[in-house]
PDB file of C-alpha atoms in Angstrom:
ATOM      1  CA  UNK A1318      -2.695  -0.305 -38.513  1.00  0.00           C
ATOM      2  CA  UNK A1319      -0.407  -3.266 -38.391  1.00  0.00           C
ATOM      3  CA  UNK A1320       2.770  -1.975 -40.014  1.00  0.00           C
ATOM      4  CA  UNK A1321       4.776  -2.572 -36.827  1.00  0.00           C
ATOM      5  CA  UNK A1322       3.950  -6.248 -36.463  1.00  0.00           C
ATOM      6  CA  UNK A1323       1.214  -8.803 -36.904  1.00  0.00           C
ATOM      7  CA  UNK A1324      -1.807  -8.431 -34.673  1.00  0.00           C
ATOM      8  CA  UNK A1325      -2.540 -11.304 -32.359  1.00  0.00           C
ATOM      9  CA  UNK A1326      -5.087 -12.121 -29.719  1.00  0.00           C
ATOM     10  CA  UNK A1327      -3.729 -13.212 -26.345  1.00  0.00           C
ATOM     11  CA  UNK A1328      -5.967 -14.915 -23.794  1.00  0.00           C
ATOM     12  CA  UNK A1329      -4.779 -15.624 -20.253  1.00  0.00           C
ATOM     13  CA  UNK A1330      -6.723 -17.764 -17.772  1.00  0.00           C
ATOM     14  CA  UNK A1331      -5.791 -17.899 -14.100  1.00  0.00           C
ATOM     15  CA  UNK A1332      -7.332 -19.495 -11.039  1.00  0.00           C
ATOM     16  CA  UNK A1333      -6.711 -17.238  -8.032  1.00  0.00           C
ATOM     17  CA  UNK A1334      -7.056 -18.517  -4.477  1.00  0.00           C
ATOM     18  CA  UNK A1335      -6.909 -15.432  -2.287  1.00  0.00           C
ATOM     19  CA  UNK A1336      -3.798 -13.584  -3.461  1.00  0.00           C
ATOM     20  CA  UNK A1337      -2.146 -16.672  -4.919  1.00  0.00           C
ATOM     21  CA  UNK A1338      -2.199 -17.909  -8.493  1.00  0.00           C
ATOM     22  CA  UNK A1339      -3.195 -21.590  -8.214  1.00  0.00           C
ATOM     23  CA  UNK A1340      -2.729 -22.112 -11.947  1.00  0.00           C
ATOM     24  CA  UNK A1341      -1.987 -19.932 -14.955  1.00  0.00           C
ATOM     25  CA  UNK A1342       0.088 -20.157 -18.139  1.00  0.00           C
ATOM     26  CA  UNK A1343       3.429 -20.201 -16.286  1.00  0.00           C
ATOM     27  CA  UNK A1344       2.518 -22.880 -13.740  1.00  0.00           C
ATOM     28  CA  UNK A1345       0.874 -25.037 -16.417  1.00  0.00           C
ATOM     29  CA  UNK A1346       4.057 -24.866 -18.492  1.00  0.00           C
ATOM     30  CA  UNK A1347       6.049 -25.795 -15.370  1.00  0.00           C
ATOM     31  CA  UNK A1348       3.884 -28.875 -14.757  1.00  0.00           C
ATOM     32  CA  UNK A1349       4.386 -29.881 -18.411  1.00  0.00           C
ATOM     33  CA  UNK A1350       8.161 -29.457 -17.999  1.00  0.00           C
ATOM     34  CA  UNK A1351       8.262 -31.511 -14.770  1.00  0.00           C
ATOM     35  CA  UNK A1352       6.441 -34.287 -16.580  1.00  0.00           C
ATOM     36  CA  UNK A1353       8.833 -34.131 -19.523  1.00  0.00           C
ATOM     37  CA  UNK A1354      12.096 -33.858 -17.572  1.00  0.00           C
ATOM     38  CA  UNK A1355      11.270 -35.842 -14.420  1.00  0.00           C
ATOM     39  CA  UNK A1356      12.962 -33.134 -12.355  1.00  0.00           C
ATOM     40  CA  UNK A1357      11.918 -29.839 -10.782  1.00  0.00           C
ATOM     41  CA  UNK A1358      15.386 -28.340 -11.305  1.00  0.00           C
ATOM     42  CA  UNK A1359      15.552 -29.435 -14.952  1.00  0.00           C
ATOM     43  CA  UNK A1360      12.002 -28.162 -15.539  1.00  0.00           C
ATOM     44  CA  UNK A1361      12.984 -24.717 -14.255  1.00  0.00           C
ATOM     45  CA  UNK A1362      16.091 -24.665 -16.461  1.00  0.00           C
ATOM     46  CA  UNK A1363      14.013 -25.627 -19.482  1.00  0.00           C
ATOM     47  CA  UNK A1364      11.754 -22.617 -18.875  1.00  0.00           C
ATOM     48  CA  UNK A1365      14.588 -20.247 -17.921  1.00  0.00           C
ATOM     49  CA  UNK A1366      13.291 -19.762 -14.384  1.00  0.00           C
ATOM     50  CA  UNK A1367      15.603 -19.581 -11.352  1.00  0.00           C
ATOM     51  CA  UNK A1368      15.628 -22.606  -9.043  1.00  0.00           C
ATOM     52  CA  UNK A1369      14.325 -20.462  -6.187  1.00  0.00           C
ATOM     53  CA  UNK A1370      11.364 -19.259  -8.216  1.00  0.00           C
ATOM     54  CA  UNK A1371      10.696 -22.734  -9.595  1.00  0.00           C
ATOM     55  CA  UNK A1372      10.566 -24.139  -6.024  1.00  0.00           C
ATOM     56  CA  UNK A1373       8.226 -21.339  -4.948  1.00  0.00           C
ATOM     57  CA  UNK A1374       5.896 -22.108  -7.864  1.00  0.00           C
ATOM     58  CA  UNK A1375       5.870 -25.831  -7.005  1.00  0.00           C
ATOM     59  CA  UNK A1376       5.198 -25.029  -3.318  1.00  0.00           C
ATOM     60  CA  UNK A1377       2.266 -22.791  -4.265  1.00  0.00           C
ATOM     61  CA  UNK A1378       0.903 -25.496  -6.592  1.00  0.00           C
ATOM     62  CA  UNK A1379       1.185 -28.148  -3.897  1.00  0.00           C
ATOM     63  CA  UNK A1380      -0.517 -25.910  -1.315  1.00  0.00           C
ATOM     64  CA  UNK A1381      -3.369 -24.543  -3.420  1.00  0.00           C
ATOM     65  CA  UNK A1382      -4.903 -27.707  -4.821  1.00  0.00           C
ATOM     66  CA  UNK A1383      -6.849 -30.295  -2.856  1.00  0.00           C
ATOM     67  CA  UNK A1384      -3.871 -32.699  -2.977  1.00  0.00           C
ATOM     68  CA  UNK A1385      -0.195 -32.309  -3.939  1.00  0.00           C
ATOM     69  CA  UNK A1386       0.303 -32.010  -7.701  1.00  0.00           C
ATOM     70  CA  UNK A1387       4.051 -32.829  -7.813  1.00  0.00           C
ATOM     71  CA  UNK A1388       5.731 -35.580  -5.837  1.00  0.00           C
ATOM     72  CA  UNK A1389       9.459 -36.095  -5.371  1.00  0.00           C
ATOM     73  CA  UNK A1390      11.094 -39.453  -4.796  1.00  0.00           C
ATOM     74  CA  UNK A1391      14.167 -39.138  -2.589  1.00  0.00           C
ATOM     75  CA  UNK A1392      17.322 -41.070  -3.459  1.00  0.00           C
ATOM     76  CA  UNK A1393      17.055 -44.679  -4.616  1.00  0.00           C
ATOM     77  CA  UNK A1394      19.147 -46.274  -7.340  1.00  0.00           C
ATOM     78  CA  UNK A1395      17.827 -43.797  -9.886  1.00  0.00           C
ATOM     79  CA  UNK A1396      18.815 -40.800  -7.706  1.00  0.00           C
ATOM     80  CA  UNK A1397      15.202 -39.718  -7.175  1.00  0.00           C
ATOM     81  CA  UNK A1398      13.159 -37.459  -9.368  1.00  0.00           C
ATOM     82  CA  UNK A1399       9.858 -35.627  -9.524  1.00  0.00           C
ATOM     83  CA  UNK A1400       6.638 -36.300 -11.335  1.00  0.00           C
ATOM     84  CA  UNK A1401       3.024 -35.244 -11.444  1.00  0.00           C
ATOM     85  CA  UNK A1402       0.590 -36.930  -9.113  1.00  0.00           C
ATOM     86  CA  UNK A1403      -2.837 -38.059 -10.270  1.00  0.00           C
ATOM     87  CA  UNK A1404      -4.141 -34.700  -9.022  1.00  0.00           C
ATOM     88  CA  UNK A1405      -1.381 -32.940 -10.944  1.00  0.00           C
ATOM     89  CA  UNK A1406      -2.347 -34.671 -14.176  1.00  0.00           C
ATOM     90  CA  UNK A1407      -6.002 -33.805 -13.561  1.00  0.00           C
ATOM     91  CA  UNK A1408      -5.256 -30.119 -12.866  1.00  0.00           C
ATOM     92  CA  UNK A1409      -3.070 -29.802 -15.962  1.00  0.00           C
ATOM     93  CA  UNK A1410      -5.615 -31.552 -18.202  1.00  0.00           C
ATOM     94  CA  UNK A1411      -8.513 -29.456 -16.901  1.00  0.00           C
ATOM     95  CA  UNK A1412      -6.504 -26.232 -17.356  1.00  0.00           C
ATOM     96  CA  UNK A1413      -5.500 -27.122 -20.922  1.00  0.00           C
ATOM     97  CA  UNK A1414      -9.129 -28.028 -21.708  1.00  0.00           C
ATOM     98  CA  UNK A1415     -10.230 -24.613 -20.405  1.00  0.00           C
ATOM     99  CA  UNK A1416      -7.525 -22.886 -22.461  1.00  0.00           C
ATOM    100  CA  UNK A1417      -8.612 -24.723 -25.606  1.00  0.00           C
ATOM    101  CA  UNK A1418     -12.282 -23.855 -25.032  1.00  0.00           C
ATOM    102  CA  UNK A1419     -11.339 -20.185 -24.567  1.00  0.00           C
ATOM    103  CA  UNK A1420      -9.196 -20.271 -27.696  1.00  0.00           C
ATOM    104  CA  UNK A1421     -12.076 -21.697 -29.735  1.00  0.00           C
ATOM    105  CA  UNK A1422     -14.406 -18.991 -28.425  1.00  0.00           C
ATOM    106  CA  UNK A1423     -11.832 -16.289 -29.114  1.00  0.00           C
ATOM    107  CA  UNK A1424     -11.223 -17.527 -32.656  1.00  0.00           C
ATOM    108  CA  UNK A1425     -14.917 -17.351 -33.432  1.00  0.00           C
ATOM    109  CA  UNK A1426     -15.496 -13.930 -31.801  1.00  0.00           C
ATOM    110  CA  UNK A1427     -12.355 -11.935 -32.469  1.00  0.00           C
ATOM    111  CA  UNK A1428     -12.865 -11.253 -36.175  1.00  0.00           C
ATOM    112  CA  UNK A1429     -15.033  -8.194 -35.537  1.00  0.00           C
ATOM    113  CA  UNK A1430     -12.395  -6.746 -33.219  1.00  0.00           C
ATOM    114  CA  UNK A1431      -9.419  -7.535 -35.435  1.00  0.00           C
ATOM    115  CA  UNK A1432     -11.217  -6.024 -38.438  1.00  0.00           C
ATOM    116  CA  UNK A1433     -11.237  -2.673 -36.667  1.00  0.00           C
ATOM    117  CA  UNK A1434      -7.451  -2.555 -36.835  1.00  0.00           C
ATOM    118  CA  UNK A1435      -7.788  -1.884 -40.549  1.00  0.00           C
ATOM    119  CA  UNK A1436      -8.514   1.581 -41.923  1.00  0.00           C
ATOM    120  CA  UNK A1437     -11.898   1.853 -43.631  1.00  0.00           C
ATOM    121  CA  UNK A1438     -13.408   4.425 -45.965  1.00  0.00           C
ATOM    122  CA  UNK A1439     -16.043   5.359 -43.430  1.00  0.00           C
ATOM    123  CA  UNK A1440     -13.584   5.566 -40.516  1.00  0.00           C
ATOM    124  CA  UNK A1441     -14.959   7.855 -37.805  1.00  0.00           C
TER     125      UNK A1441
ATOM    126  CA  UNK B 965      -7.955 -25.802  -0.291  1.00  0.00           C
ATOM    127  CA  UNK B 966      -9.601 -22.434  -0.142  1.00  0.00           C
ATOM    128  CA  UNK B 967      -9.151 -21.431   3.496  1.00  0.00           C
ATOM    129  CA  UNK B 968      -7.137 -18.358   2.536  1.00  0.00           C
ATOM    130  CA  UNK B 969      -9.761 -16.845   0.260  1.00  0.00           C
ATOM    131  CA  UNK B 970     -12.429 -17.663  -2.269  1.00  0.00           C
ATOM    132  CA  UNK B 971     -11.216 -19.181  -5.516  1.00  0.00           C
ATOM    133  CA  UNK B 972     -11.977 -17.234  -8.636  1.00  0.00           C
ATOM    134  CA  UNK B 973     -11.288 -17.572 -12.307  1.00  0.00           C
ATOM    135  CA  UNK B 974      -9.690 -14.600 -14.050  1.00  0.00           C
ATOM    136  CA  UNK B 975      -9.680 -14.278 -17.826  1.00  0.00           C
ATOM    137  CA  UNK B 976      -7.712 -11.574 -19.608  1.00  0.00           C
ATOM    138  CA  UNK B 977      -8.000 -10.850 -23.331  1.00  0.00           C
ATOM    139  CA  UNK B 978      -5.540  -8.575 -25.130  1.00  0.00           C
ATOM    140  CA  UNK B 979      -4.981  -7.630 -28.755  1.00  0.00           C
ATOM    141  CA  UNK B 980      -1.251  -7.156 -29.340  1.00  0.00           C
ATOM    142  CA  UNK B 981       0.073  -5.283 -32.366  1.00  0.00           C
ATOM    143  CA  UNK B 982       3.794  -5.914 -32.397  1.00  0.00           C
ATOM    144  CA  UNK B 983       4.930  -5.085 -28.858  1.00  0.00           C
ATOM    145  CA  UNK B 984       1.975  -2.801 -28.134  1.00  0.00           C
ATOM    146  CA  UNK B 985      -1.279  -3.633 -26.409  1.00  0.00           C
ATOM    147  CA  UNK B 986      -3.985  -2.293 -28.750  1.00  0.00           C
ATOM    148  CA  UNK B 987      -6.734  -3.205 -26.290  1.00  0.00           C
ATOM    149  CA  UNK B 988      -6.949  -5.021 -22.966  1.00  0.00           C
ATOM    150  CA  UNK B 989      -8.848  -4.666 -19.678  1.00  0.00           C
ATOM    151  CA  UNK B 990      -7.084  -1.403 -18.722  1.00  0.00           C
ATOM    152  CA  UNK B 991      -7.557   0.375 -22.044  1.00  0.00           C
ATOM    153  CA  UNK B 992     -11.178  -0.787 -22.301  1.00  0.00           C
ATOM    154  CA  UNK B 993     -11.870   0.660 -18.830  1.00  0.00           C
ATOM    155  CA  UNK B 994     -10.174   3.894 -19.930  1.00  0.00           C
ATOM    156  CA  UNK B 995     -12.416   4.177 -22.994  1.00  0.00           C
ATOM    157  CA  UNK B 996     -15.448   3.600 -20.766  1.00  0.00           C
ATOM    158  CA  UNK B 997     -14.224   6.333 -18.411  1.00  0.00           C
ATOM    159  CA  UNK B 998     -13.613   8.828 -21.261  1.00  0.00           C
ATOM    160  CA  UNK B 999     -17.165   8.207 -22.438  1.00  0.00           C
ATOM    161  CA  UNK B1000     -18.549   8.704 -18.942  1.00  0.00           C
ATOM    162  CA  UNK B1001     -16.513  11.772 -17.950  1.00  0.00           C
ATOM    163  CA  UNK B1002     -16.056  13.494 -21.337  1.00  0.00           C
ATOM    164  CA  UNK B1003     -12.426  14.167 -20.446  1.00  0.00           C
ATOM    165  CA  UNK B1004      -9.148  12.273 -20.751  1.00  0.00           C
ATOM    166  CA  UNK B1005      -7.777  13.833 -17.563  1.00  0.00           C
ATOM    167  CA  UNK B1006     -10.928  13.055 -15.577  1.00  0.00           C
ATOM    168  CA  UNK B1007     -10.985   9.501 -16.952  1.00  0.00           C
ATOM    169  CA  UNK B1008      -7.440   8.918 -15.714  1.00  0.00           C
ATOM    170  CA  UNK B1009      -8.291  10.314 -12.276  1.00  0.00           C
ATOM    171  CA  UNK B1010     -11.355   8.068 -12.077  1.00  0.00           C
ATOM    172  CA  UNK B1011      -9.115   5.039 -12.685  1.00  0.00           C
ATOM    173  CA  UNK B1012      -6.249   6.234 -10.467  1.00  0.00           C
ATOM    174  CA  UNK B1013      -3.818   6.455 -13.393  1.00  0.00           C
ATOM    175  CA  UNK B1014      -1.307   9.320 -13.765  1.00  0.00           C
ATOM    176  CA  UNK B1015      -2.026  11.882 -16.460  1.00  0.00           C
ATOM    177  CA  UNK B1016       1.184  10.936 -18.242  1.00  0.00           C
ATOM    178  CA  UNK B1017       0.253   7.271 -18.375  1.00  0.00           C
ATOM    179  CA  UNK B1018      -3.332   8.070 -19.358  1.00  0.00           C
ATOM    180  CA  UNK B1019      -2.076  10.174 -22.309  1.00  0.00           C
ATOM    181  CA  UNK B1020       0.308   7.388 -23.357  1.00  0.00           C
ATOM    182  CA  UNK B1021      -2.567   4.872 -23.327  1.00  0.00           C
ATOM    183  CA  UNK B1022      -4.759   7.198 -25.417  1.00  0.00           C
ATOM    184  CA  UNK B1023      -1.894   7.773 -27.881  1.00  0.00           C
ATOM    185  CA  UNK B1024      -1.370   4.016 -28.251  1.00  0.00           C
ATOM    186  CA  UNK B1025      -5.098   3.502 -28.763  1.00  0.00           C
ATOM    187  CA  UNK B1026      -5.260   6.221 -31.414  1.00  0.00           C
ATOM    188  CA  UNK B1027      -2.214   4.812 -33.227  1.00  0.00           C
ATOM    189  CA  UNK B1028      -3.065   1.097 -33.158  1.00  0.00           C
ATOM    190  CA  UNK B1029      -6.583   1.072 -34.577  1.00  0.00           C
ATOM    191  CA  UNK B1030      -7.540   1.798 -38.167  1.00  0.00           C
ATOM    192  CA  UNK B1031      -8.879   5.228 -37.149  1.00  0.00           C
ATOM    193  CA  UNK B1032      -8.608   7.362 -34.001  1.00  0.00           C
ATOM    194  CA  UNK B1033     -10.746   6.052 -31.144  1.00  0.00           C
ATOM    195  CA  UNK B1034     -10.782   9.213 -28.977  1.00  0.00           C
ATOM    196  CA  UNK B1035     -11.223  12.740 -30.313  1.00  0.00           C
ATOM    197  CA  UNK B1036     -10.650  15.969 -28.422  1.00  0.00           C
ATOM    198  CA  UNK B1037     -12.460  19.206 -29.140  1.00  0.00           C
ATOM    199  CA  UNK B1038     -10.261  22.208 -28.460  1.00  0.00           C
ATOM    200  CA  UNK B1039     -11.678  25.233 -26.677  1.00  0.00           C
ATOM    201  CA  UNK B1040     -15.138  26.505 -27.612  1.00  0.00           C
ATOM    202  CA  UNK B1041     -17.701  27.819 -25.186  1.00  0.00           C
ATOM    203  CA  UNK B1042     -17.753  24.497 -23.334  1.00  0.00           C
ATOM    204  CA  UNK B1043     -13.969  24.482 -22.894  1.00  0.00           C
ATOM    205  CA  UNK B1044     -13.481  21.449 -25.095  1.00  0.00           C
ATOM    206  CA  UNK B1045     -13.648  17.824 -24.019  1.00  0.00           C
ATOM    207  CA  UNK B1046     -12.948  14.322 -25.293  1.00  0.00           C
ATOM    208  CA  UNK B1047     -15.202  11.571 -26.487  1.00  0.00           C
ATOM    209  CA  UNK B1048     -15.100   8.268 -28.327  1.00  0.00           C
ATOM    210  CA  UNK B1049     -15.257   8.305 -32.099  1.00  0.00           C
ATOM    211  CA  UNK B1050     -17.426   5.896 -34.032  1.00  0.00           C
ATOM    212  CA  UNK B1051     -14.365   3.652 -34.297  1.00  0.00           C
ATOM    213  CA  UNK B1052     -13.824   3.975 -30.551  1.00  0.00           C
ATOM    214  CA  UNK B1053     -17.380   2.860 -29.813  1.00  0.00           C
ATOM    215  CA  UNK B1054     -16.968  -0.063 -32.203  1.00  0.00           C
ATOM    216  CA  UNK B1055     -13.666  -1.191 -30.632  1.00  0.00           C
ATOM    217  CA  UNK B1056     -15.077  -0.998 -27.115  1.00  0.00           C
ATOM    218  CA  UNK B1057     -18.274  -2.859 -28.054  1.00  0.00           C
ATOM    219  CA  UNK B1058     -16.357  -5.610 -29.876  1.00  0.00           C
ATOM    220  CA  UNK B1059     -13.945  -6.018 -26.972  1.00  0.00           C
ATOM    221  CA  UNK B1060     -16.749  -6.254 -24.387  1.00  0.00           C
ATOM    222  CA  UNK B1061     -18.546  -8.786 -26.609  1.00  0.00           C
ATOM    223  CA  UNK B1062     -15.378 -10.883 -26.756  1.00  0.00           C
ATOM    224  CA  UNK B1063     -14.979 -10.637 -22.968  1.00  0.00           C
ATOM    225  CA  UNK B1064     -18.565 -11.739 -22.441  1.00  0.00           C
ATOM    226  CA  UNK B1065     -18.178 -14.690 -24.797  1.00  0.00           C
ATOM    227  CA  UNK B1066     -15.005 -15.757 -22.994  1.00  0.00           C
ATOM    228  CA  UNK B1067     -16.724 -15.413 -19.634  1.00  0.00           C
ATOM    229  CA  UNK B1068     -19.617 -17.633 -20.786  1.00  0.00           C
ATOM    230  CA  UNK B1069     -17.150 -20.255 -22.027  1.00  0.00           C
ATOM    231  CA  UNK B1070     -15.157 -20.077 -18.800  1.00  0.00           C
ATOM    232  CA  UNK B1071     -18.261 -20.410 -16.662  1.00  0.00           C
ATOM    233  CA  UNK B1072     -19.268 -23.572 -18.478  1.00  0.00           C
ATOM    234  CA  UNK B1073     -15.775 -25.144 -18.532  1.00  0.00           C
ATOM    235  CA  UNK B1074     -14.190 -24.165 -15.216  1.00  0.00           C
ATOM    236  CA  UNK B1075     -16.183 -26.446 -12.923  1.00  0.00           C
ATOM    237  CA  UNK B1076     -13.859 -29.413 -13.487  1.00  0.00           C
ATOM    238  CA  UNK B1077     -10.833 -27.300 -12.659  1.00  0.00           C
ATOM    239  CA  UNK B1078     -12.343 -25.588  -9.614  1.00  0.00           C
ATOM    240  CA  UNK B1079     -13.483 -28.951  -8.257  1.00  0.00           C
ATOM    241  CA  UNK B1080      -9.844 -30.021  -8.051  1.00  0.00           C
ATOM    242  CA  UNK B1081      -9.226 -27.359  -5.420  1.00  0.00           C
ATOM    243  CA  UNK B1082     -11.189 -29.533  -2.980  1.00  0.00           C
ATOM    244  CA  UNK B1083      -9.619 -32.494  -1.200  1.00  0.00           C
ATOM    245  CA  UNK B1084     -11.098 -35.832  -2.194  1.00  0.00           C
ATOM    246  CA  UNK B1085     -10.949 -39.287  -0.651  1.00  0.00           C
ATOM    247  CA  UNK B1086      -9.090 -40.683  -3.620  1.00  0.00           C
ATOM    248  CA  UNK B1087      -6.680 -37.768  -3.792  1.00  0.00           C
ATOM    249  CA  UNK B1088      -3.404 -38.889  -5.396  1.00  0.00           C
TER     250      UNK B1088
END
């Protein structure tokens, strides 16, 4: 029964390397935010994550993949900034493509499951 | 780089009704265990979950779906026992079917992402 809120299907995809999460919903959103803000600190603020945790996530990302995914330019007239590397763009694009494929599959397979939330005359 | 462990893809599907998880990997495993052991208490022990938490999960399951998914027979010569209802079997089957469909999709879409874990000559 759905009287206490709409039913929704949630799908989470993660790539684990040993004990570490190489990519998942949170790190993908962080990469998006770095790209949009041009700054690791600003990206963390946008997502409501502490600077310490944001840095840890970036360090894990840069260590897990075959090449760094975020690069930071020190100083310069613009005061530096961070952005995705080519590898970073590729990781984010491949992750979003996987998420979209999973969402399409879920949309076409979840109807049977969601239908069972409703009472039926022949229940049990 | 994968020197600290094999990379693996993890997919989690949940149905949320309001704030409650109507079904997810843990509750699906619990339904399987109830079916195999014929007992809520034994199912919890099999999964290493406290009796209190096991009961809470069963209560949530029985409240979220359109009909109870686990039924308990009180007393009798066999001392009672618990089993899945018709609705319970249907929920578990539909959830496993969704999981399998997601796994097939993931297997056919994750290669691009997993390949990016490896260093390449044109990295960055």
